[in-house]
């Protein structure tokens, strides 16, 4: 038996810790590469870094070092002459592929989140969200005042919902539900996927007013506007009646137990 702290197990443990502790480096690099639009510039092509730097107004040498680092993580392949192409993994960062992860990755690697995580000690000491300490407002109030960041967040949530909706629809049988409400349903990607699979079902998207425009556009474009209503709500105040099932995805985890309880009680009252 291997002694604790020695041999292969110990070196694997040390490597795991090193990877965890330096994980912010590839994440930050991905954020820059996505923001510059490099994966789209490399779609099906190989290009020299000088061309990529010129197209994105980046510094040639700095971009070269970043692309090389991400090559060591399997996102790009470097060829002679400082030329780069996308790997199969890097392809997911393109915006024009059907299974694109770009929207979600653009949100989770956004510098806004890095600033909040840099102040995580505040949360450890107070149990309060760092965002209120760093930006002076709760997350959703902050998003409301920053249209560009709000767009990145909502697109990120839509991309995340698209990643999980196929698995959810395979795992859960929604038949028998006449009207389903998606509470805090973002821009409606998950609700649209459910209504597309169940053509007799009607939907209600319940969201903050400023998020609803994106949802209405989606329902119009996917021919679901007749079957899906949208209502502006504050789920801490009340939840509208009228549905026989209430769905929440990525909602309860946002809140402490007290506030999560209020949302769940308001759903119970609506049923
Ligand atoms: C993490 S996102 C999840 C969005 C969507 N369910 C999804 O999974 O893609 C949380 C959502 O809750 C909404 N939200 C936050 N506070 C709310 C409130 N008081 N009333 C209604 N919706 C709220 C936000 O606008 C946001 O779309």
JSON list of N, CA and C in Angstrom, two decimals, residues 172-181 194 198 200-202 243-246:
[
{"chain": "A", "resi": 172, "resn": "UNK", "atom": "N", "xyz": [-37.44, 13.73, -18.98]},
{"chain": "A", "resi": 172, "resn": "UNK", "atom": "CA", "xyz": [-38.70, 14.01, -18.28]},
{"chain": "A", "resi": 172, "resn": "UNK", "atom": "C", "xyz": [-39.87, 14.04, -19.26]},
{"chain": "A", "resi": 173, "resn": "UNK", "atom": "N", "xyz": [-40.94, 13.38, -18.85]},
{"chain": "A", "resi": 173, "resn": "UNK", "atom": "CA", "xyz": [-42.15, 13.34, -19.68]},
{"chain": "A", "resi": 173, "resn": "UNK", "atom": "C", "xyz": [-43.09, 14.46, -19.24]},
{"chain": "A", "resi": 174, "resn": "UNK", "atom": "N", "xyz": [-43.22, 15.47, -20.09]},
{"chain": "A", "resi": 174, "resn": "UNK", "atom": "CA", "xyz": [-44.07, 16.63, -19.75]},
{"chain": "A", "resi": 174, "resn": "UNK", "atom": "C", "xyz": [-45.52, 16.42, -20.18]},
{"chain": "A", "resi": 175, "resn": "UNK", "atom": "N", "xyz": [-45.86, 15.24, -20.76]},
{"chain": "A", "resi": 175, "resn": "UNK", "atom": "CA", "xyz": [-47.22, 15.11, -21.30]},
{"chain": "A", "resi": 175, "resn": "UNK", "atom": "C", "xyz": [-48.24, 15.15, -20.18]},
{"chain": "A", "resi": 176, "resn": "UNK", "atom": "N", "xyz": [-49.43, 15.66, -20.50]},
{"chain": "A", "resi": 176, "resn": "UNK", "atom": "CA", "xyz": [-50.48, 15.82, -19.49]},
{"chain": "A", "resi": 176, "resn": "UNK", "atom": "C", "xyz": [-50.54, 17.25, -18.99]},
{"chain": "A", "resi": 177, "resn": "UNK", "atom": "N", "xyz": [-49.51, 18.03, -19.20]},
{"chain": "A", "resi": 177, "resn": "UNK", "atom": "CA", "xyz": [-49.52, 19.43, -18.75]},
{"chain": "A", "resi": 177, "resn": "UNK", "atom": "C", "xyz": [-50.21, 20.27, -19.84]},
{"chain": "A", "resi": 178, "resn": "UNK", "atom": "N", "xyz": [-51.20, 21.06, -19.40]},
{"chain": "A", "resi": 178, "resn": "UNK", "atom": "CA", "xyz": [-51.91, 21.89, -20.40]},
{"chain": "A", "resi": 178, "resn": "UNK", "atom": "C", "xyz": [-51.20, 23.23, -20.57]},
{"chain": "A", "resi": 179, "resn": "UNK", "atom": "N", "xyz": [-50.86, 23.86, -19.42]},
{"chain": "A", "resi": 179, "resn": "UNK", "atom": "CA", "xyz": [-50.16, 25.16, -19.47]},
{"chain": "A", "resi": 179, "resn": "UNK", "atom": "C", "xyz": [-48.94, 25.06, -18.54]},
{"chain": "A", "resi": 180, "resn": "UNK", "atom": "N", "xyz": [-47.78, 25.29, -19.11]},
{"chain": "A", "resi": 180, "resn": "UNK", "atom": "CA", "xyz": [-46.56, 25.25, -18.29]},
{"chain": "A", "resi": 180, "resn": "UNK", "atom": "C", "xyz": [-45.97, 26.67, -18.20]},
{"chain": "A", "resi": 181, "resn": "UNK", "atom": "N", "xyz": [-45.61, 27.05, -16.97]},
{"chain": "A", "resi": 181, "resn": "UNK", "atom": "CA", "xyz": [-45.00, 28.37, -16.77]},
{"chain": "A", "resi": 181, "resn": "UNK", "atom": "C", "xyz": [-43.52, 28.17, -16.49]},
{"chain": "A", "resi": 194, "resn": "UNK", "atom": "N", "xyz": [-39.59, 23.01, -25.08]},
{"chain": "A", "resi": 194, "resn": "UNK", "atom": "CA", "xyz": [-40.66, 22.15, -24.55]},
{"chain": "A", "resi": 194, "resn": "UNK", "atom": "C", "xyz": [-41.91, 22.27, -25.43]},
{"chain": "A", "resi": 198, "resn": "UNK", "atom": "N", "xyz": [-44.15, 19.47, -27.55]},
{"chain": "A", "resi": 198, "resn": "UNK", "atom": "CA", "xyz": [-45.54, 19.16, -27.15]},
{"chain": "A", "resi": 198, "resn": "UNK", "atom": "C", "xyz": [-46.48, 20.18, -27.81]},
{"chain": "A", "resi": 200, "resn": "UNK", "atom": "N", "xyz": [-49.59, 20.52, -28.27]},
{"chain": "A", "resi": 200, "resn": "UNK", "atom": "CA", "xyz": [-50.89, 20.92, -27.69]},
{"chain": "A", "resi": 200, "resn": "UNK", "atom": "C", "xyz": [-50.71, 21.79, -26.45]},
{"chain": "A", "resi": 201, "resn": "UNK", "atom": "N", "xyz": [-49.50, 21.89, -25.97]},
{"chain": "A", "resi": 201, "resn": "UNK", "atom": "CA", "xyz": [-49.25, 22.58, -24.71]},
{"chain": "A", "resi": 201, "resn": "UNK", "atom": "C", "xyz": [-49.15, 24.10, -24.92]},
{"chain": "A", "resi": 202, "resn": "UNK", "atom": "N", "xyz": [-49.59, 24.86, -23.90]},
{"chain": "A", "resi": 202, "resn": "UNK", "atom": "CA", "xyz": [-49.42, 26.31, -23.93]},
{"chain": "A", "resi": 202, "resn": "UNK", "atom": "C", "xyz": [-48.37, 26.69, -22.88]},
{"chain": "A", "resi": 243, "resn": "UNK", "atom": "N", "xyz": [-51.21, 28.46, -14.67]},
{"chain": "A", "resi": 243, "resn": "UNK", "atom": "CA", "xyz": [-50.49, 27.30, -15.22]},
{"chain": "A", "resi": 243, "resn": "UNK", "atom": "C", "xyz": [-50.77, 26.09, -14.34]},
{"chain": "A", "resi": 244, "resn": "UNK", "atom": "N", "xyz": [-50.68, 24.88, -14.91]},
{"chain": "A", "resi": 244, "resn": "UNK", "atom": "CA", "xyz": [-50.82, 23.70, -14.05]},
{"chain": "A", "resi": 244, "resn": "UNK", "atom": "C", "xyz": [-49.46, 23.10, -13.72]},
{"chain": "A", "resi": 245, "resn": "UNK", "atom": "N", "xyz": [-48.37, 23.68, -14.23]},
{"chain": "A", "resi": 245, "resn": "UNK", "atom": "CA", "xyz": [-47.01, 23.28, -13.81]},
{"chain": "A", "resi": 245, "resn": "UNK", "atom": "C", "xyz": [-46.11, 24.51, -13.86]},
{"chain": "A", "resi": 246, "resn": "UNK", "atom": "N", "xyz": [-45.24, 24.62, -12.86]},
{"chain": "A", "resi": 246, "resn": "UNK", "atom": "CA", "xyz": [-44.28, 25.74, -12.81]},
{"chain": "A", "resi": 246, "resn": "UNK", "atom": "C", "xyz": [-42.88, 25.17, -12.84]}
]
